[in-house]
mmCIF file of C-alpha atoms in Angstrom:
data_model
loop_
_atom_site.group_PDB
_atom_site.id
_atom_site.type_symbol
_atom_site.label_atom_id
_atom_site.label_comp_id
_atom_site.label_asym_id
_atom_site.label_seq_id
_atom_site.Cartn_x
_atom_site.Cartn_y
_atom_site.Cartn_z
ATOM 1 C CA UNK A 1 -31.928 27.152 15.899
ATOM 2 C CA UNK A 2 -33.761 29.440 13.470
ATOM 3 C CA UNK A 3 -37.879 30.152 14.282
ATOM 4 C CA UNK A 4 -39.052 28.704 11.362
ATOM 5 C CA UNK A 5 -42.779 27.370 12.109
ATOM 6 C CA UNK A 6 -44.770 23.841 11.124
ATOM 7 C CA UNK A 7 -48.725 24.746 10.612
ATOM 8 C CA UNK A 8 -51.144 21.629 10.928
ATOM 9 C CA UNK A 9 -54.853 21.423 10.436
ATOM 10 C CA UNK A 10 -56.516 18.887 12.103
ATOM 11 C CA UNK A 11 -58.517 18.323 8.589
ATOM 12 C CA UNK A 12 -55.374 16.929 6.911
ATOM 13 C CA UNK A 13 -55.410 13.490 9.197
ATOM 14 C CA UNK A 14 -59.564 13.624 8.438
ATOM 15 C CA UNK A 15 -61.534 11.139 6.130
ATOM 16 C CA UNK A 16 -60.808 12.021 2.289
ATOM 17 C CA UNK A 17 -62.921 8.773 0.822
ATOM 18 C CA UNK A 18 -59.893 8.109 -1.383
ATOM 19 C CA UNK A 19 -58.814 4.516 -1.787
ATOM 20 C CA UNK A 20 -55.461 4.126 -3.813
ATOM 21 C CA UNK A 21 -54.441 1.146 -5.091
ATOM 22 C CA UNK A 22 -51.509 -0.397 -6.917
ATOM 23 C CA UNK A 23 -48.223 -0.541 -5.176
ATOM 24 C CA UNK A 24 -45.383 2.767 -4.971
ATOM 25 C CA UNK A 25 -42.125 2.415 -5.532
ATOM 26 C CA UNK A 26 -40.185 4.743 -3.435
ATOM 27 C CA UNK A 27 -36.763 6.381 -4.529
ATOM 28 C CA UNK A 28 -34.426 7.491 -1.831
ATOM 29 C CA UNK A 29 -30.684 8.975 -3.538
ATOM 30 C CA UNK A 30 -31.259 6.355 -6.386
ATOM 31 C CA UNK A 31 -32.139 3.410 -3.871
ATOM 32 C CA UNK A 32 -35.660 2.000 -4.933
ATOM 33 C CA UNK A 33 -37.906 0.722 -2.551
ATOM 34 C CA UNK A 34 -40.835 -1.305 -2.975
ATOM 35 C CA UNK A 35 -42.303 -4.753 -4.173
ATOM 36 C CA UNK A 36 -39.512 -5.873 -6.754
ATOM 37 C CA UNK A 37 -36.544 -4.509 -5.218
ATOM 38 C CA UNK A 38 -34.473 -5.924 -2.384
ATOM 39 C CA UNK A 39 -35.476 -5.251 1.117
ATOM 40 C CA UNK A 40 -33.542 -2.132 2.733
ATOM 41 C CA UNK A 41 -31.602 -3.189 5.821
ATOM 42 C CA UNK A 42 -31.486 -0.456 8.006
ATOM 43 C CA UNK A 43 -29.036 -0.363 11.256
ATOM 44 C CA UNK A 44 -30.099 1.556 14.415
ATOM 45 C CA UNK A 45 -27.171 3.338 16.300
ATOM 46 C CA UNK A 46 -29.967 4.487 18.594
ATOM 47 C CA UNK A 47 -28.047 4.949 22.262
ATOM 48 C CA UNK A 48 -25.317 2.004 21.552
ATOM 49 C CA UNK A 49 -22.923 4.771 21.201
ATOM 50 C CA UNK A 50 -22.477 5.110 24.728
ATOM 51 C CA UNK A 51 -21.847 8.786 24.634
ATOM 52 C CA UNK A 52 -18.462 8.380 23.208
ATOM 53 C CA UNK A 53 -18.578 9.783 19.604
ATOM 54 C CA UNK A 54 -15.875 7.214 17.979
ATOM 55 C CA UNK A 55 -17.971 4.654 19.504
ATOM 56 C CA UNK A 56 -20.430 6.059 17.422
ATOM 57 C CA UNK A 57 -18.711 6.242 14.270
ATOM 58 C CA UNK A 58 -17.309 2.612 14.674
ATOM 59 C CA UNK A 59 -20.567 1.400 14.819
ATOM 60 C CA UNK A 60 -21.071 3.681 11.256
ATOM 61 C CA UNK A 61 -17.889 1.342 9.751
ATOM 62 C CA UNK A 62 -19.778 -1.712 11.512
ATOM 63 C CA UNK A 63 -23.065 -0.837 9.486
ATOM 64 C CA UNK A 64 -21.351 -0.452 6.525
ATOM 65 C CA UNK A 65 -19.441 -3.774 6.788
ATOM 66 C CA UNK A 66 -21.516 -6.194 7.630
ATOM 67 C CA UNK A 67 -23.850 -4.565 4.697
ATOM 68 C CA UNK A 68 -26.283 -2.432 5.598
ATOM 69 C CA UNK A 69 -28.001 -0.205 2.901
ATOM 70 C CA UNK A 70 -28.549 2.547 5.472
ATOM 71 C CA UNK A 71 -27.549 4.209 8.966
ATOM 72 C CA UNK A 72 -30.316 5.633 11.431
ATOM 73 C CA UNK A 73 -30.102 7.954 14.684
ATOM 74 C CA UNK A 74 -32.280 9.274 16.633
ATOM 75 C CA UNK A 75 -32.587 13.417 16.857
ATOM 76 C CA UNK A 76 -33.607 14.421 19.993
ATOM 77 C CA UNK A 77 -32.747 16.239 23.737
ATOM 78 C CA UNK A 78 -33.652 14.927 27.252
ATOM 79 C CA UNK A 79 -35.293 18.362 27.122
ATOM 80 C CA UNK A 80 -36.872 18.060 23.723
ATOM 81 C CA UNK A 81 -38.543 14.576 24.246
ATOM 82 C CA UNK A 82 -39.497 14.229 27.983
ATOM 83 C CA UNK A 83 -39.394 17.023 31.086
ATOM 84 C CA UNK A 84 -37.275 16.860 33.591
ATOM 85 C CA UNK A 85 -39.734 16.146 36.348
ATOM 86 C CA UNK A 86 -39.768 13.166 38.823
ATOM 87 C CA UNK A 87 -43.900 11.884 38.774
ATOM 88 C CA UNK A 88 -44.674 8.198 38.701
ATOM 89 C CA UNK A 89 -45.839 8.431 35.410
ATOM 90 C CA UNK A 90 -42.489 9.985 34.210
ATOM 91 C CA UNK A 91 -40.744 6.461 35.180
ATOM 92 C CA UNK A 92 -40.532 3.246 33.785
ATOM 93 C CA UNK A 93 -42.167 0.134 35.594
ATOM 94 C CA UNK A 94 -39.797 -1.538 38.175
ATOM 95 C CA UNK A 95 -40.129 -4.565 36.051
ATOM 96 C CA UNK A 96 -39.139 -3.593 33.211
ATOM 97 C CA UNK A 97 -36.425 -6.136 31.632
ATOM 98 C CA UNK A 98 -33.793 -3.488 30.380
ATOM 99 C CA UNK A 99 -34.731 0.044 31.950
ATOM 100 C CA UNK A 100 -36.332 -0.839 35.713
ATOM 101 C CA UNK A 101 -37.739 2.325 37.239
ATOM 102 C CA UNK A 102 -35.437 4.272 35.119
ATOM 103 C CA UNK A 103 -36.624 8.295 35.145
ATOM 104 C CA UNK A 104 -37.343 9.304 31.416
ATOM 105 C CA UNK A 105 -35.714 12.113 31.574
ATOM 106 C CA UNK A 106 -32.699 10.531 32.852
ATOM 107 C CA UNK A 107 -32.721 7.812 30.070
ATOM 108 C CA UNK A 108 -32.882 9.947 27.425
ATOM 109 C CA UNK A 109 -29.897 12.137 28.451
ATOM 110 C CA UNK A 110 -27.666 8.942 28.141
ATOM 111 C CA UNK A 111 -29.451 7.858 25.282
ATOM 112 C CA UNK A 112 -29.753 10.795 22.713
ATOM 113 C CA UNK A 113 -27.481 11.538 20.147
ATOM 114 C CA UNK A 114 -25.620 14.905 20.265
ATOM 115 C CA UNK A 115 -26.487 16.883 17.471
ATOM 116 C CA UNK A 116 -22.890 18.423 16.857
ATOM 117 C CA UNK A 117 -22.009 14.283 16.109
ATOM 118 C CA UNK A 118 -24.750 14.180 13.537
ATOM 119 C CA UNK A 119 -23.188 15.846 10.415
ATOM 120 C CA UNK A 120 -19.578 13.894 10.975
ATOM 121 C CA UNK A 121 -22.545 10.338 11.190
ATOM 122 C CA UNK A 122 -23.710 11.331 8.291
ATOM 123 C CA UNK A 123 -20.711 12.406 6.286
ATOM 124 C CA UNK A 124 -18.761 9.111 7.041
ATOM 125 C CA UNK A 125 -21.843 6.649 6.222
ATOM 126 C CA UNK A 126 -22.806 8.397 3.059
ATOM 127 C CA UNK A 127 -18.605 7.943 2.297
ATOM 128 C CA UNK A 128 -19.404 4.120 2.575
ATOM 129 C CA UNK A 129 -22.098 3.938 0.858
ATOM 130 C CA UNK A 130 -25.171 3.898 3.091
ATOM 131 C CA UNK A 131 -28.093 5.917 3.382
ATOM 132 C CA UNK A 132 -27.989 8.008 6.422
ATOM 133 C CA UNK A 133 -30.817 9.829 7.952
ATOM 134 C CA UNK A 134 -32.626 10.075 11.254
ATOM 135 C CA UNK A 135 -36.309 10.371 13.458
ATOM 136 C CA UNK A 136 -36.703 13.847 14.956
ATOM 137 C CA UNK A 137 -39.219 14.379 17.872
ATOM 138 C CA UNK A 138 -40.115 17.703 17.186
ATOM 139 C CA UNK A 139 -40.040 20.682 15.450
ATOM 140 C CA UNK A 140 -36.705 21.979 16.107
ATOM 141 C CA UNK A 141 -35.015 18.376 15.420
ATOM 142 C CA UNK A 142 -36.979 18.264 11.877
ATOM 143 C CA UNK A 143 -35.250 22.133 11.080
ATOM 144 C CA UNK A 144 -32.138 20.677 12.050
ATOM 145 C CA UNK A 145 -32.077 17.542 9.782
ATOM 146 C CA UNK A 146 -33.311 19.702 6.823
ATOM 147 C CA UNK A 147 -30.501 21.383 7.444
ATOM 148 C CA UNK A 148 -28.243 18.718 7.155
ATOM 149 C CA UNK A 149 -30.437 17.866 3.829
ATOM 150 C CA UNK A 150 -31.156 14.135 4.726
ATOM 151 C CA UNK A 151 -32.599 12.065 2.347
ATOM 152 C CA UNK A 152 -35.171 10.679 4.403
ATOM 153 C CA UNK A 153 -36.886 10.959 8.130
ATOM 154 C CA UNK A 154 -38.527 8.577 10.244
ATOM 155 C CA UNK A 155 -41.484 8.905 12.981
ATOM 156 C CA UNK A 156 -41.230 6.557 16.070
ATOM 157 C CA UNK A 157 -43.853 4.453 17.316
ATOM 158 C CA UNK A 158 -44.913 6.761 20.360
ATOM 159 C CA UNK A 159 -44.916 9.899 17.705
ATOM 160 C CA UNK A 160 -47.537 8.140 15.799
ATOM 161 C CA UNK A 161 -50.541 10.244 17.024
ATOM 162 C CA UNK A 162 -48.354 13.280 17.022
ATOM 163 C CA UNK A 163 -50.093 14.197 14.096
ATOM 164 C CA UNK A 164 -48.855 17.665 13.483
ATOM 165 C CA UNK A 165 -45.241 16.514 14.094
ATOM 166 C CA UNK A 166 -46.020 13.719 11.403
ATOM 167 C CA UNK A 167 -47.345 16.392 9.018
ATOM 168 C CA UNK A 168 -44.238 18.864 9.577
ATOM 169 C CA UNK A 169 -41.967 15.850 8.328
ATOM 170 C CA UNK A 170 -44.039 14.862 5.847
ATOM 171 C CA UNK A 171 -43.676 18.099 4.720
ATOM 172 C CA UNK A 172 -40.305 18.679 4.154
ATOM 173 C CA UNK A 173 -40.974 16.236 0.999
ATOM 174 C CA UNK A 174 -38.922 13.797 1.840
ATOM 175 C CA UNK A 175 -39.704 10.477 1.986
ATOM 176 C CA UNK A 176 -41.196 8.876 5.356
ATOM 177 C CA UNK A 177 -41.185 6.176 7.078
ATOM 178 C CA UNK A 178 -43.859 5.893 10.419
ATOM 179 C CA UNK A 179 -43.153 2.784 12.675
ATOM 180 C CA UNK A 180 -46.325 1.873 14.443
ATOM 181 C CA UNK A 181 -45.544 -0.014 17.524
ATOM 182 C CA UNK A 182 -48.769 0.392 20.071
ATOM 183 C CA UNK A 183 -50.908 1.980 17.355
ATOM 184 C CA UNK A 184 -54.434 0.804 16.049
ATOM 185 C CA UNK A 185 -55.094 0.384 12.290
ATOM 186 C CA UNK A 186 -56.973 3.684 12.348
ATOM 187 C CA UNK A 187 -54.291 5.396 13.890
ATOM 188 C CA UNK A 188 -52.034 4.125 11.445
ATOM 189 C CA UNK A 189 -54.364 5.358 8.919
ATOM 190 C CA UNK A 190 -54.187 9.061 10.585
ATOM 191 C CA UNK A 191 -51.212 8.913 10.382
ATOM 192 C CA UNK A 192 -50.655 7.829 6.691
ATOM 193 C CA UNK A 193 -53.404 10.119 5.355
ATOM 194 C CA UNK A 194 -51.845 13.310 7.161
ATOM 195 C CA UNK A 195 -48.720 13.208 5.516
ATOM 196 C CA UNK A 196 -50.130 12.642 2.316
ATOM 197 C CA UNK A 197 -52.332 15.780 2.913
ATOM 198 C CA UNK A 198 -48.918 17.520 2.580
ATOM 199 C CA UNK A 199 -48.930 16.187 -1.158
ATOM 200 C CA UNK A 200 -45.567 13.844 -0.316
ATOM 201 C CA UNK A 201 -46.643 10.138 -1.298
ATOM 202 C CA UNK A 202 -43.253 8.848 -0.221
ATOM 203 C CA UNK A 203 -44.998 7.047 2.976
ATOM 204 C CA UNK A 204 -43.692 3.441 3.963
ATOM 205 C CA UNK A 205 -44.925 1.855 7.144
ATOM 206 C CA UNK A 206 -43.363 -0.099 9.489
ATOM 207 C CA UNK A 207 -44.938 -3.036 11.706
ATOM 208 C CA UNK A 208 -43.358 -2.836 15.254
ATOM 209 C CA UNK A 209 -44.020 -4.383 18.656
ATOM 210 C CA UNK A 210 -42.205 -1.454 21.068
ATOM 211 C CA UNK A 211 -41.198 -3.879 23.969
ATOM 212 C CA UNK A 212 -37.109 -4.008 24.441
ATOM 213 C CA UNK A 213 -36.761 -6.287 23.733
ATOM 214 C CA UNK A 214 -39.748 -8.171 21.933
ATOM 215 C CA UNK A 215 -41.134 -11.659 22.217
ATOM 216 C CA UNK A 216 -41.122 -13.215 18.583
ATOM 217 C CA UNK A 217 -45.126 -14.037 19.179
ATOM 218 C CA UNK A 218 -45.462 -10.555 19.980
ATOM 219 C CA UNK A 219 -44.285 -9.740 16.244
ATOM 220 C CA UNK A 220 -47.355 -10.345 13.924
ATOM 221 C CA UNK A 221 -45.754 -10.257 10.653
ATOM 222 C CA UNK A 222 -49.299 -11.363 9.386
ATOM 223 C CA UNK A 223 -50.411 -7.564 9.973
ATOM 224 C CA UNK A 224 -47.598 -6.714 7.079
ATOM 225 C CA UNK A 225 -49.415 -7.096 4.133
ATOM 226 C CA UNK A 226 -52.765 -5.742 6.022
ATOM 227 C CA UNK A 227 -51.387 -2.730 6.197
ATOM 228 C CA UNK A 228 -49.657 -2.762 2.899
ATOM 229 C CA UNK A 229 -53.041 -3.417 1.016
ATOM 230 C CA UNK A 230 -55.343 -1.355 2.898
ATOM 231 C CA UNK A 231 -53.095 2.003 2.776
ATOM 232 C CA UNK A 232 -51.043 1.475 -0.457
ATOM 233 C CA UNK A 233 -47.988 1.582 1.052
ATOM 234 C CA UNK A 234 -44.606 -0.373 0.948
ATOM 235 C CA UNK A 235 -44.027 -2.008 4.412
ATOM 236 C CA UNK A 236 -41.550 -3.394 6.318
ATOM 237 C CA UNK A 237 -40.726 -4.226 10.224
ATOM 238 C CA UNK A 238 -38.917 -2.346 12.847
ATOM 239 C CA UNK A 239 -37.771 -5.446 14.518
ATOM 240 C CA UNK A 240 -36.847 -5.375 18.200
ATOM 241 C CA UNK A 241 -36.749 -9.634 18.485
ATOM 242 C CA UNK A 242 -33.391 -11.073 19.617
ATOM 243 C CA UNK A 243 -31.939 -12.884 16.468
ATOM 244 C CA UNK A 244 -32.884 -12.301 12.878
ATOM 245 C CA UNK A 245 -36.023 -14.806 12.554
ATOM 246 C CA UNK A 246 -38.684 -12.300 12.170
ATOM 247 C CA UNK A 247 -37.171 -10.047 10.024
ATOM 248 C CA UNK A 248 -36.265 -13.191 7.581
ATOM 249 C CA UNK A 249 -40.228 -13.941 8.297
ATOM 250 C CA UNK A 250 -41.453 -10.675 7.411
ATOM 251 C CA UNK A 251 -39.290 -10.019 4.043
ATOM 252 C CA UNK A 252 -41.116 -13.610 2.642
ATOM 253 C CA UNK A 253 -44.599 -11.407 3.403
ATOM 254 C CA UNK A 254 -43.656 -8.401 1.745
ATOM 255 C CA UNK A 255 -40.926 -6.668 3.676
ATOM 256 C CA UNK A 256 -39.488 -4.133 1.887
ATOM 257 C CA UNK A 257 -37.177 -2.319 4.872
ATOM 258 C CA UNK A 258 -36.393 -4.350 7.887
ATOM 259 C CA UNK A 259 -34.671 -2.237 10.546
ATOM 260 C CA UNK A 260 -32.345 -3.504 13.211
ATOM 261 C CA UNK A 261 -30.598 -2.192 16.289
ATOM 262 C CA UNK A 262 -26.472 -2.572 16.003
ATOM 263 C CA UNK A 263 -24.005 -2.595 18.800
ATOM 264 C CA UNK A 264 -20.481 -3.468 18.711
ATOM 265 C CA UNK A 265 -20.843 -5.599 21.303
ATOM 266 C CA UNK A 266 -23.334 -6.250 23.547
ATOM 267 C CA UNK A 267 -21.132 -7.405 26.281
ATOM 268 C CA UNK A 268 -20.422 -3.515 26.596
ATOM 269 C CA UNK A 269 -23.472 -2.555 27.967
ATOM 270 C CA UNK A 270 -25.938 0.591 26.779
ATOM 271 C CA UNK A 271 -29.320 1.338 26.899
ATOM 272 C CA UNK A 272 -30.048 -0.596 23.621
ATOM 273 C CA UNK A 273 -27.329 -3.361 23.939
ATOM 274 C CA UNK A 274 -29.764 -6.233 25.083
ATOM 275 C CA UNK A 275 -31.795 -6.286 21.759
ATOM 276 C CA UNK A 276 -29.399 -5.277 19.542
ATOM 277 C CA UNK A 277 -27.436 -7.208 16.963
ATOM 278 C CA UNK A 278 -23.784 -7.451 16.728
ATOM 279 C CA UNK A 279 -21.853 -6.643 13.308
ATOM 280 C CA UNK A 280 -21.409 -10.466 12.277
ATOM 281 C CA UNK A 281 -25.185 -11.075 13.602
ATOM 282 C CA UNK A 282 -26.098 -8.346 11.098
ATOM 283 C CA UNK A 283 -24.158 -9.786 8.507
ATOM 284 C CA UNK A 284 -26.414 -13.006 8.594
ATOM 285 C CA UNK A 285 -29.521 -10.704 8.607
ATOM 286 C CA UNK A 286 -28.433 -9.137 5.237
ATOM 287 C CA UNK A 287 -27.744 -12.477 3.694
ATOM 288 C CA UNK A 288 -30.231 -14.454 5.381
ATOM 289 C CA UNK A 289 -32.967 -11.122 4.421
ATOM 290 C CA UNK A 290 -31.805 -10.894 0.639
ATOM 291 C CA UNK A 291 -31.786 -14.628 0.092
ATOM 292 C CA UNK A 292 -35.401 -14.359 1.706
ATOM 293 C CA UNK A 293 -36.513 -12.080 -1.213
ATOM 294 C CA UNK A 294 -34.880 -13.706 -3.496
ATOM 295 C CA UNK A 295 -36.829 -16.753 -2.960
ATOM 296 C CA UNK A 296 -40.207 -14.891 -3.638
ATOM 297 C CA UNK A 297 -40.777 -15.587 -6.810
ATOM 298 C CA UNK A 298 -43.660 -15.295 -8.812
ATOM 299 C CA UNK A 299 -47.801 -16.365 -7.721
ATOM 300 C CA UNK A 300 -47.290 -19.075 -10.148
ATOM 301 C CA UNK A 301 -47.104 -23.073 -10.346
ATOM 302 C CA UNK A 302 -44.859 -24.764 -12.270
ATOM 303 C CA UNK A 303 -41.824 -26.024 -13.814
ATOM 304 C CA UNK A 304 -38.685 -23.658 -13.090
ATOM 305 C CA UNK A 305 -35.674 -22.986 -15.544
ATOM 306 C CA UNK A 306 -33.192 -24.293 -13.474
ATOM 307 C CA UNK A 307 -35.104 -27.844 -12.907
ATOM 308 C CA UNK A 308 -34.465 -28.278 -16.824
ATOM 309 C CA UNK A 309 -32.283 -31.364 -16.129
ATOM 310 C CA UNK A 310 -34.464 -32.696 -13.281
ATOM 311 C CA UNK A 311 -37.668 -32.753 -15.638
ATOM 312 C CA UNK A 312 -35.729 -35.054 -18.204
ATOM 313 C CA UNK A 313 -35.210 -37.209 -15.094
ATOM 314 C CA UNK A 314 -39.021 -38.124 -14.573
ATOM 315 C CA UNK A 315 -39.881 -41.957 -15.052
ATOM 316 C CA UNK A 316 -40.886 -43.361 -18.199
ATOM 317 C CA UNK A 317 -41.787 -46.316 -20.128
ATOM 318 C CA UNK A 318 -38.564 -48.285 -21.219
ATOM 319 C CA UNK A 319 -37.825 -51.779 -22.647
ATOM 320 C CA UNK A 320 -36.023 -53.345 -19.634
ATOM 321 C CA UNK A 321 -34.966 -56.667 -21.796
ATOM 322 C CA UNK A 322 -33.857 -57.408 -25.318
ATOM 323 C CA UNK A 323 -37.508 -57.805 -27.447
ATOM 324 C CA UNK A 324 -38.194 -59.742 -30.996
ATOM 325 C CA UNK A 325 -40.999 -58.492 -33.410
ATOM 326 C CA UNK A 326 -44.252 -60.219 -32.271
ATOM 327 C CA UNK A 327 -43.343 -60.434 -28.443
ATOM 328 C CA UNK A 328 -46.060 -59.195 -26.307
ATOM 329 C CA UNK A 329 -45.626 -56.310 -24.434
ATOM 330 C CA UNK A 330 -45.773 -56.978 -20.194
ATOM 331 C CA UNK A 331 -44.543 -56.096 -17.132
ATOM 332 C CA UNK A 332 -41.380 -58.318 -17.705
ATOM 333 C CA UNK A 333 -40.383 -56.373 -20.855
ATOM 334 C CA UNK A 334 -41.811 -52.873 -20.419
ATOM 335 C CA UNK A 335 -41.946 -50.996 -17.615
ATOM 336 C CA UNK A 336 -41.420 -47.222 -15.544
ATOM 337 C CA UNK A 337 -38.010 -46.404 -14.982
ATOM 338 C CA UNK A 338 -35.618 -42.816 -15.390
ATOM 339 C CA UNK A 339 -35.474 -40.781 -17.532
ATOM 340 C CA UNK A 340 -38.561 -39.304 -19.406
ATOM 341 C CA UNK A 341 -37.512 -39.991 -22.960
ATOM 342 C CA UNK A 342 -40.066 -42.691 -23.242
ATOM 343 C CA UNK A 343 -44.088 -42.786 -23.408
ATOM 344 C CA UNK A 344 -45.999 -41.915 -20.533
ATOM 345 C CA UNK A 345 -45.971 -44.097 -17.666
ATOM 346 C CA UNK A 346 -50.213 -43.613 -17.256
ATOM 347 C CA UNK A 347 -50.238 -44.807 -20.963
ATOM 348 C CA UNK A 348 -49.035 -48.316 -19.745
ATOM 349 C CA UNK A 349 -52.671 -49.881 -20.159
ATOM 350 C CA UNK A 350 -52.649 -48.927 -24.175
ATOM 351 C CA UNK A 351 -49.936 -50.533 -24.789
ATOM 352 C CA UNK A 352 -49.798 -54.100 -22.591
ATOM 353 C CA UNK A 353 -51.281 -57.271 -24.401
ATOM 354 C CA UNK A 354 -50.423 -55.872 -27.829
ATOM 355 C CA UNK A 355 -46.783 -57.614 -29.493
ATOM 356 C CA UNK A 356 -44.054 -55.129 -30.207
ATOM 357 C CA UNK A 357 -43.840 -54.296 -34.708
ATOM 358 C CA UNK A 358 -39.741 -55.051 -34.424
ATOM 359 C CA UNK A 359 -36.770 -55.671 -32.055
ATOM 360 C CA UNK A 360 -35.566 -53.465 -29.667
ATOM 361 C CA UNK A 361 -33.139 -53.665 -27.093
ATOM 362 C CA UNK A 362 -33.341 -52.868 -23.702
ATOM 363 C CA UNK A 363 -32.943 -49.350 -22.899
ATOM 364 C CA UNK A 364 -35.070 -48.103 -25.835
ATOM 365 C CA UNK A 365 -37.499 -45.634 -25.330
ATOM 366 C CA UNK A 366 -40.978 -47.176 -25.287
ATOM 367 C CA UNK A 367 -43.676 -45.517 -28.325
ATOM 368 C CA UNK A 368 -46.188 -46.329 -30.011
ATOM 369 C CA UNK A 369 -45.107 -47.100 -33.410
ATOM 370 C CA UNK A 370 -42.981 -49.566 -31.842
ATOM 371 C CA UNK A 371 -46.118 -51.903 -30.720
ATOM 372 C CA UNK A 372 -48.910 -53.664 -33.508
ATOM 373 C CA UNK A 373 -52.512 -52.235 -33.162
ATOM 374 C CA UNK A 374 -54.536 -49.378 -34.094
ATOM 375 C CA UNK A 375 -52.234 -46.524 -33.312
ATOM 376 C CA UNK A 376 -55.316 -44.300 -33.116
ATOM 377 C CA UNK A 377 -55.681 -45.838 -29.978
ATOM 378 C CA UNK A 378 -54.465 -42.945 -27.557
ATOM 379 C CA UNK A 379 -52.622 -40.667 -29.457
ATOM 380 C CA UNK A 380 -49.189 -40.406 -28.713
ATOM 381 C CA UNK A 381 -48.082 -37.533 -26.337
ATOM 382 C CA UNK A 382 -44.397 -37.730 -25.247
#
């Protein structure tokens, strides 16, 4: 690894007194991101690998199958991430659902990705068509995946107050996306505002709740467009849930990425297996996600296109039996029925008590020029 260095200054996370507005569009190898465009459905390989590398690139043809727009790892060493020590605080609780009293240190070296995989990961997903990239957790993983020339990187929810490692990625002026499990909105802000100190505005933030796996009332999708308004910045959910619910539920408030975990199976174990999707699970999530953006729409009320026919089907005034000139219209010879061709049906009370001007037969349209009396009287609006 070369000795290239990442400078920080703690006055690039400070207070500027800038507030941007109006929403960024975000272009990653042609792919735009953003309000307007359809959510990007990331899969996680994260640890579901297992350690054997053609698990790994299975679960790259997996992705790519079941239609997701992009491919994530994680870039990292036991070594690099954690210390191989054995204090309390270096262990996980002995509840914990997935990991009980697992040693960091010892988690991470079955979890991590080896770097001599990453280029072949990347290689074969960009072949089919995703988006491949990765989160490094420090300075030597960020060298290493510009490198590789990714297209984007990502900062994890416990890197979020790492500010100087969130200012090396930002940058290397590629877009980035900061997860913010655990954080406050004022950490979040840090966060944003140092790596737009480095002058890259290619910042999207992701909601996340980091339990594995997460309760769906742990979620708060509400926070989405919180964050998006007060920082300026597409959003979208890291989503740890079991099932696909709150990822479909954050996409209706403004989702723009939603990022799952796949495994082949998770009958085959692995650190991530118990909150992560399987490939035809993920295939509902991008069908279930897209048809949730589709559905957006527009802030408006009102007839739709498609509800053309429909709108000819509203009731109307009709002559329900045959009718001689001088009969006087009633209930027994007028009255509200499909479709809309005739009058109003509130205009009933205009036209009752007066005698109809000629025959008609039932099934005609009721109007006004086909009663007596001072047509002036309501002015006909069909």
């Amino acid at each position: 690894m070369g000795a290239r260095r990442w400078s920080w200054s703690a006055k690039s996370g400070g207070c500027d007194g800038v507030v941007r507005m109006g929403m960024r569009t975000i272009e990653v190898n042609g792919r735009k991101i953003g309000d307007g465009h359809p959510p990007l459905l990331i899969a996680e390989m994260s640890g579901n690998h297992n350690g054997d590398k053609a698990r790994a690139l299975e679960i790259v043809r997996a992705a790519a199958a079941a239609g997701a727009d992009a491919l994530k790892i994680q870039t990292y060493t036991a070594d690099t991430i954690t210390l191989d020590v054995d204090r309390p605080e270096f262990r996980l609780s002995a509840d914990h659902p997935l990991w009980p009293h697992r040693r960091l240190y010892d988690l991470y070296l079955e979890a991590h990705t080896p770097w001599a995989w990453h280029k072949d990961i990347f290689d074969l997903a960009g072949e089919l068509g995703m988006l491949a990239f990765s989160a490094p957790f420090d300075p030597t993983a960020i060298e290493f995946l510009d490198q590789l020339d990714v297209p984007m990187m990502k900062v994890a929810s416990s890197e979020i107050t790492d500010l100087p490692l969130i200012h090396a990625v930002a940058a290397t002026g590629r877009p980035i996306i900061i997860s913010t499990g655990t954080a406050t909105m004022g950490e979040i802000d840090a966060a944003v505002r140092t790596a737009r100190s480095t002058g890259n505005e290619d910042v999207i933030v992701l909601g996340c709740t980091a339990s594995y796996p997460a309760p769906p009332d742990a979620s708060n999708v509400r926070a989405l467009p919180v964050i998006r308004d007060a920082l300026d910045v597409p959003v979208g959910l890291s989503d740890h849930t079991m099932g696909i619910g709150a990822s479909v539920a954050a996409v209706a408030l403004g989702a723009c990425v939603i990022e799952k975990h796949l495994t082949l199976s998770r009958d085959d174990g692995g650190v991530d297996a118990g909150f992560s999707l399987e490939p035809h699970e993920f295939r509902l999530l991008v069908s279930e996600a897209y048809t949730a953006w589709q559905s957006l729409g527009e802030p408006v009320v009102g007839p739709k296109r498609v509800e053309s026919e429909v709108l000819g089907l509203r009731r109307s005034l009709y002559v329900t039996r045959d009718v001689r000139a001088g009969d006087v219209v009633s209930p027994e010879n007028v009255r509200s029925v499909r479709p809309a061709a005739g009058l109003r049906t509130d205009r009933f009370d205009e036209i009752v008590g007066r005698r109809f001007c000629r025959d008609a037969v039932a099934g005609t349209p009721m109007s006004l020029d086909l009663v007596m009396g001072d047509p002036a009287v309501g002015s006909p609006r069909e």
